[in-house]
């Protein structure tokens, strides 16, 4: 074993090394303190703040002791995800779902602690959610199954984790750099943290809310902002996005009724992720909608409220269709896409496989796609 204080490149760090100085990143308080044992989730934090070299006392094996094949040159995935990358698809899916479930349960406990007055610990939230966000970034196809993971029980924690995953995927697809993508994912998770300050009887109410109760719920964005405002681990643009994630382009949102370009793009990313997951999830007062139906509603019935560029990116991630794609219809029939309409990308012409009949979903609105195979 070695125990030397030495500056090392982040990409060459080995899990188990100990940080030997407080780390700052244009912040008043350190983002990591001396003697932190560096694990995979810490490497992502270092990358997100653009830190390339750190002073460490290595408690891991030296390169000679490891052997030439065991050098770690880049850390992207948690051990669980690296393992499941080498397995077949069904096992891979189960592993990803396990990672998701663990994040939901851990965040549920954090959320309960906020109710009891504990200060929001951004570093703890990062440790919880970075592995699952990273896993979905490396396995993008599984975002189509994200809403299958969510359950009515513990909906609030499911929603927060899912919004973080969706926001990270959308922002990456829009070209944001990885460090910012991870920050946006964290902001998505924390956007509804202020719900912990709202009376449980209100947020768990099955019946319609009164105007007074609705006004109380709307305050959650201010509570969320206040809970993260003092943290040096959350960038200012993310704090703004958390505050604005219920604003709408047409001015119908809250808390300030902002319009158009007054709302930041990151705020819109959080907004789209938040609304999509809420509408596609089962709630006590309504059944969940298919991802196709939700995006169609956001594109058409909610037109003018969201940045269409963000909606289109979400559509590409979740429901992108091409000629030959096999789909399941609301009639329970299996069909094949044979023609795509430019103006109605979610309503192609399909051929029902059992009968060979053609159906134009753009004109037959009683039938829609519920699933891609």
Coordinates of C-alpha atoms in Angstrom, one line a residue:
X1 CA 0.0 0.0 0.0
X2 CA 1.1 3.6 -0.6
X3 CA 0.4 6.7 1.4
X4 CA 1.8 9.7 -0.5
X5 CA 0.4 13.2 -0.9
X6 CA 0.5 13.8 -4.6
X7 CA -1.5 15.8 -7.2
X8 CA -3.3 13.4 -9.6
X9 CA -5.5 13.9 -12.6
X10 CA -9.1 13.2 -11.8
X11 CA -9.3 10.7 -14.7
X12 CA -6.5 8.7 -13.1
X13 CA -8.0 8.6 -9.6
X14 CA -8.7 5.2 -8.0
X15 CA -11.7 4.8 -5.7
X16 CA -10.4 4.8 -2.1
X17 CA -8.0 7.7 -2.5
X18 CA -8.3 10.3 0.3
X19 CA -8.5 14.0 -0.5
X20 CA -5.8 15.9 1.3
X21 CA -7.0 19.5 1.0
X22 CA -10.3 21.4 1.1
X23 CA -11.6 21.9 -2.5
X24 CA -13.1 25.2 -3.7
X25 CA -14.6 26.0 -7.1
X26 CA -15.3 29.7 -7.0
X27 CA -17.4 29.0 -3.9
X28 CA -17.5 30.5 -0.4
X29 CA -17.5 27.0 1.2
X30 CA -15.6 23.9 0.0
X31 CA -17.4 21.6 -2.3
X32 CA -15.4 18.7 -0.7
X33 CA -13.5 18.7 2.6
X34 CA -10.1 17.3 3.4
X35 CA -9.9 13.6 4.2
X36 CA -13.0 12.8 2.0
X37 CA -12.7 9.2 0.8
X38 CA -13.2 9.6 -3.0
X39 CA -15.6 7.2 -4.6
X40 CA -17.2 7.1 -8.0
X41 CA -19.9 9.6 -7.2
X42 CA -17.3 12.1 -6.1
X43 CA -15.5 11.8 -9.4
X44 CA -18.7 13.0 -11.2
X45 CA -18.9 16.0 -8.8
X46 CA -15.3 16.9 -9.6
X47 CA -16.0 16.7 -13.4
X48 CA -19.1 18.8 -13.0
X49 CA -17.1 21.6 -11.5
X50 CA -14.4 21.3 -14.1
X51 CA -11.7 20.2 -11.5
X52 CA -9.0 18.2 -13.3
X53 CA -6.3 17.7 -10.6
X54 CA -6.6 17.1 -6.9
X55 CA -4.1 16.5 -4.0
X56 CA -4.7 13.0 -2.6
X57 CA -3.2 10.5 -0.2
X58 CA -3.8 7.2 -2.1
X59 CA -5.0 4.3 0.0
X60 CA -5.4 2.1 -3.1
X61 CA -2.9 -0.2 -4.8
X62 CA -0.1 1.3 -6.8
X63 CA 0.0 0.8 -10.6
X64 CA 2.7 -1.8 -10.2
X65 CA 0.7 -3.7 -7.6
X66 CA -2.5 -3.5 -9.7
X67 CA -0.9 -4.8 -12.9
X68 CA -1.0 -3.0 -16.3
X69 CA -4.6 -4.1 -17.1
X70 CA -6.2 -2.6 -14.0
X71 CA -5.5 1.1 -14.4
X72 CA -8.6 3.2 -14.2
X73 CA -8.4 5.9 -16.9
X74 CA -11.9 7.2 -16.9
X75 CA -14.9 6.8 -14.5
X76 CA -18.3 7.1 -16.1
X77 CA -20.4 4.4 -14.5
X78 CA -21.1 3.0 -11.1
X79 CA -19.9 -0.6 -10.6
X80 CA -23.5 -1.9 -10.8
X81 CA -24.0 -0.2 -14.2
X82 CA -20.6 -1.4 -15.5
X83 CA -21.6 -5.0 -14.6
X84 CA -25.0 -4.8 -16.2
X85 CA -23.5 -3.4 -19.5
X86 CA -21.9 -6.9 -20.0
X87 CA -25.1 -8.8 -19.5
X88 CA -28.1 -9.4 -21.7
X89 CA -30.9 -6.9 -22.1
X90 CA -33.5 -8.3 -19.6
X91 CA -30.9 -8.4 -16.8
X92 CA -29.6 -5.0 -17.8
X93 CA -33.1 -3.6 -17.4
X94 CA -33.6 -5.2 -14.0
X95 CA -30.3 -3.8 -12.8
X96 CA -31.2 -0.3 -14.0
X97 CA -34.6 -0.6 -12.3
X98 CA -32.8 -1.7 -9.0
X99 CA -30.6 1.4 -9.2
X100 CA -33.6 3.6 -9.8
X101 CA -35.5 2.0 -6.9
X102 CA -32.6 2.5 -4.5
X103 CA -32.4 6.2 -5.5
X104 CA -36.1 6.6 -5.0
X105 CA -36.0 5.1 -1.5
X106 CA -33.0 7.1 -0.4
X107 CA -34.5 10.3 -1.6
X108 CA -37.8 9.5 0.0
X109 CA -35.9 9.4 3.4
X110 CA -34.2 12.7 2.6
X111 CA -37.6 14.3 1.7
X112 CA -39.1 13.1 5.0
X113 CA -36.2 14.7 6.9
X114 CA -37.0 18.1 5.2
X115 CA -40.4 17.8 6.7
X116 CA -38.9 17.5 10.1
X117 CA -36.9 20.7 9.6
X118 CA -33.5 19.2 8.5
X119 CA -31.6 21.5 6.1
X120 CA -31.4 20.3 2.5
X121 CA -28.0 18.6 2.0
X122 CA -27.1 19.0 -1.7
X123 CA -24.0 16.8 -1.4
X124 CA -26.1 14.0 0.0
X125 CA -28.7 14.3 -2.8
X126 CA -25.8 14.3 -5.4
X127 CA -24.6 11.0 -3.9
X128 CA -28.1 9.5 -4.2
X129 CA -29.0 10.6 -7.7
X130 CA -25.8 10.9 -9.7
X131 CA -25.4 7.1 -10.2
X132 CA -28.9 6.6 -11.6
X133 CA -28.8 9.8 -13.8
X134 CA -25.4 8.6 -15.2
X135 CA -26.8 5.1 -15.8
X136 CA -29.7 6.5 -17.9
X137 CA -27.3 8.8 -19.8
X138 CA -25.3 5.7 -20.7
X139 CA -28.4 3.7 -21.5
X140 CA -30.8 6.2 -23.2
X141 CA -33.1 3.6 -24.7
X142 CA -34.4 2.7 -21.2
X143 CA -36.0 6.1 -20.8
X144 CA -39.0 4.6 -22.6
X145 CA -39.5 2.4 -19.6
X146 CA -39.0 5.1 -17.0
X147 CA -42.7 5.5 -16.3
X148 CA -43.1 1.8 -15.8
X149 CA -40.8 2.1 -12.8
X150 CA -42.9 4.7 -11.1
X151 CA -45.6 3.6 -8.6
X152 CA -48.5 5.4 -6.9
X153 CA -46.9 4.7 -3.6
X154 CA -44.2 7.2 -2.8
X155 CA -45.1 9.1 -5.9
X156 CA -43.3 12.3 -4.7
X157 CA -39.9 10.6 -4.6
X158 CA -40.5 8.8 -7.9
X159 CA -41.5 12.1 -9.5
X160 CA -38.4 13.9 -8.2
X161 CA -35.9 11.2 -9.4
X162 CA -37.7 10.8 -12.7
X163 CA -37.7 14.6 -13.4
X164 CA -34.0 14.7 -12.7
X165 CA -33.3 11.8 -15.1
X166 CA -35.5 13.3 -17.9
X167 CA -34.0 16.8 -17.4
X168 CA -30.5 15.4 -17.8
X169 CA -31.4 13.4 -20.9
X170 CA -33.1 16.4 -22.5
X171 CA -30.3 18.8 -21.8
X172 CA -27.7 16.4 -23.1
X173 CA -29.6 15.9 -26.3
X174 CA -29.8 19.7 -26.6
X175 CA -26.0 19.9 -26.5
X176 CA -25.3 21.0 -23.0
X177 CA -21.8 19.9 -21.7
X178 CA -21.7 16.9 -19.3
X179 CA -21.0 19.0 -16.2
X180 CA -24.0 21.2 -16.8
X181 CA -26.2 18.2 -17.7
X182 CA -25.5 16.7 -14.3
X183 CA -26.3 20.0 -12.6
X184 CA -29.6 20.2 -14.5
X185 CA -30.4 16.7 -13.4
X186 CA -29.8 17.6 -9.8
X187 CA -32.0 20.7 -10.2
X188 CA -34.7 18.5 -11.6
X189 CA -34.6 16.3 -8.5
X190 CA -34.7 19.3 -6.2
X191 CA -37.3 21.3 -8.1
X192 CA -40.1 20.0 -5.9
X193 CA -38.2 19.7 -2.6
X194 CA -40.3 22.7 -1.3
X195 CA -43.3 20.4 -1.3
X196 CA -41.9 19.2 2.1
X197 CA -43.0 22.6 3.4
X198 CA -46.6 22.2 2.3
X199 CA -49.2 20.6 4.5
X200 CA -49.4 16.8 3.8
X201 CA -53.2 16.9 3.9
X202 CA -53.1 19.2 0.9
X203 CA -50.5 17.5 -1.3
X204 CA -52.0 14.0 -0.6
X205 CA -55.6 15.2 -1.2
X206 CA -57.5 13.1 -3.7
X207 CA -60.3 15.5 -4.4
X208 CA -59.9 18.8 -6.3
X209 CA -58.1 21.5 -4.3
X210 CA -59.8 24.6 -3.2
X211 CA -58.4 28.0 -4.4
X212 CA -56.8 28.5 -1.0
X213 CA -55.2 25.1 -1.1
X214 CA -54.0 25.6 -4.7
X215 CA -52.4 28.9 -3.7
X216 CA -50.6 27.1 -0.9
X217 CA -49.2 24.4 -3.3
X218 CA -47.9 27.1 -5.6
X219 CA -45.7 28.3 -2.9
X220 CA -43.6 25.2 -3.2
X221 CA -41.4 26.7 -5.9
X222 CA -40.4 29.5 -3.6
X223 CA -39.7 27.0 -0.8
X224 CA -37.6 24.9 -3.1
X225 CA -35.6 28.0 -4.2
X226 CA -35.1 29.1 -0.6
X227 CA -33.9 25.6 0.4
X228 CA -31.1 25.6 -2.3
X229 CA -30.3 29.3 -2.4
X230 CA -27.5 29.1 0.2
X231 CA -25.8 26.1 -1.3
X232 CA -22.5 26.6 -3.2
X233 CA -23.1 23.2 -4.9
X234 CA -26.0 24.5 -7.0
X235 CA -25.2 27.1 -9.7
X236 CA -27.2 30.3 -9.9
X237 CA -28.8 29.4 -13.2
X238 CA -30.1 26.1 -11.6
X239 CA -31.6 28.0 -8.7
X240 CA -33.4 30.3 -11.1
X241 CA -34.7 27.2 -13.0
X242 CA -36.0 25.7 -9.8
X243 CA -37.9 28.9 -9.1
X244 CA -39.2 29.2 -12.7
X245 CA -40.1 25.6 -13.5
X246 CA -43.9 26.3 -13.2
X247 CA -43.7 29.4 -15.4
X248 CA -45.3 29.1 -18.9
X249 CA -44.5 30.8 -22.2
X250 CA -48.0 32.3 -22.4
X251 CA -47.8 33.9 -19.0
X252 CA -50.2 31.5 -17.3
X253 CA -47.7 30.0 -14.9
X254 CA -46.4 30.9 -11.4
X255 CA -44.9 32.4 -9.2
X256 CA -44.5 35.5 -11.3
X257 CA -46.5 34.9 -14.5
X258 CA -43.4 35.3 -16.7
X259 CA -43.7 35.1 -20.5
X260 CA -41.6 33.8 -23.4
X261 CA -37.9 34.7 -23.2
X262 CA -38.3 35.9 -19.6
X263 CA -38.2 32.2 -18.8
X264 CA -34.7 30.6 -19.1
X265 CA -34.2 27.6 -21.3
X266 CA -33.1 25.4 -18.3
X267 CA -36.4 26.4 -16.6
X268 CA -38.2 25.1 -19.7
X269 CA -36.3 21.8 -19.6
X270 CA -37.3 21.3 -16.0
X271 CA -40.9 22.3 -16.8
X272 CA -41.3 19.9 -19.7
X273 CA -39.7 17.0 -17.7
X274 CA -42.0 17.8 -14.7
X275 CA -45.3 18.0 -16.7
X276 CA -44.5 14.9 -18.8
X277 CA -43.8 12.7 -15.9
X278 CA -46.8 13.9 -13.9
X279 CA -49.1 13.3 -16.8
X280 CA -47.7 9.9 -17.6
X281 CA -47.9 8.6 -14.0
X282 CA -50.8 7.1 -12.1
X283 CA -52.3 9.4 -9.6
X284 CA -55.1 8.8 -7.0
X285 CA -57.5 11.0 -9.0
X286 CA -56.7 9.7 -12.6
X287 CA -55.1 6.9 -14.6
X288 CA -51.7 7.4 -16.2
X289 CA -51.6 8.3 -19.9
X290 CA -49.3 6.7 -22.5
X291 CA -46.1 8.6 -23.3
X292 CA -47.5 9.2 -26.9
X293 CA -50.7 10.7 -25.5
X294 CA -48.9 12.9 -23.1
X295 CA -46.5 14.4 -25.7
X296 CA -49.4 14.8 -28.1
X297 CA -51.3 16.8 -25.4
X298 CA -48.3 18.9 -24.7
X299 CA -47.8 19.6 -28.4
X300 CA -51.4 20.4 -29.2
X301 CA -53.8 21.1 -26.2
X302 CA -51.0 22.8 -24.2
X303 CA -49.6 24.6 -27.3
X304 CA -48.1 27.9 -26.4
X305 CA -47.2 27.0 -22.9
X306 CA -43.9 25.2 -23.5
X307 CA -40.8 25.7 -25.6
X308 CA -41.6 23.5 -28.6
X309 CA -37.9 22.9 -29.1
X310 CA -37.7 21.1 -25.8
X311 CA -40.9 19.2 -26.5
X312 CA -39.4 17.9 -29.8
X313 CA -36.2 16.8 -28.0
X314 CA -38.3 14.8 -25.5
X315 CA -40.3 13.3 -28.4
X316 CA -37.1 12.2 -30.1
X317 CA -35.9 10.6 -26.9
X318 CA -39.0 8.7 -26.0
X319 CA -41.2 8.2 -29.0
X320 CA -39.2 8.6 -32.1
X321 CA -40.8 6.6 -34.9
X322 CA -39.4 5.4 -38.2
X323 CA -40.7 3.4 -41.2
X324 CA -41.0 -0.2 -40.1
X325 CA -41.3 0.5 -36.3
X326 CA -43.6 -2.0 -34.6
X327 CA -46.1 -0.4 -32.3
X328 CA -49.1 -1.3 -30.0
X329 CA -52.3 0.6 -30.6
X330 CA -55.1 1.5 -28.1
X331 CA -57.1 -1.2 -29.8
X332 CA -54.5 -3.8 -28.4
X333 CA -53.5 -4.5 -32.1
X334 CA -49.9 -4.7 -33.2
X335 CA -49.1 -2.5 -36.2
X336 CA -46.2 -1.4 -38.3
X337 CA -45.5 2.2 -39.2
X338 CA -45.6 2.6 -43.0
X339 CA -45.8 6.4 -43.4
X340 CA -44.8 9.4 -41.2
X341 CA -46.7 12.7 -41.4
X342 CA -44.4 15.8 -41.1
X343 CA -47.0 17.8 -39.1
X344 CA -48.2 14.9 -37.0
X345 CA -45.1 12.8 -36.1
X346 CA -47.0 10.8 -33.4
X347 CA -49.8 9.9 -35.7
X348 CA -48.4 8.0 -38.7
X349 CA -50.2 5.7 -41.2
X350 CA -49.9 2.1 -39.8
X351 CA -50.6 -1.4 -41.1
X352 CA -52.3 -3.7 -38.6
X353 CA -50.2 -6.9 -38.8
X354 CA -53.1 -9.4 -38.1
X355 CA -55.4 -8.0 -40.8
X356 CA -53.2 -6.1 -43.1
X357 CA -55.5 -3.0 -43.0
X358 CA -54.1 0.5 -43.1
X359 CA -55.1 3.1 -40.6
X360 CA -54.2 6.8 -40.8
X361 CA -53.9 7.9 -37.1
X362 CA -53.8 11.6 -38.1
X363 CA -57.4 11.4 -39.2
X364 CA -58.6 8.6 -36.9
X365 CA -58.2 10.2 -33.5
X366 CA -60.0 7.5 -31.6
X367 CA -56.9 5.3 -32.1
X368 CA -53.4 6.1 -31.0
X369 CA -50.1 4.5 -30.3
X370 CA -49.5 3.3 -26.7
X371 CA -46.1 1.6 -27.0
X372 CA -43.1 1.0 -29.2
X373 CA -41.6 -2.5 -29.6

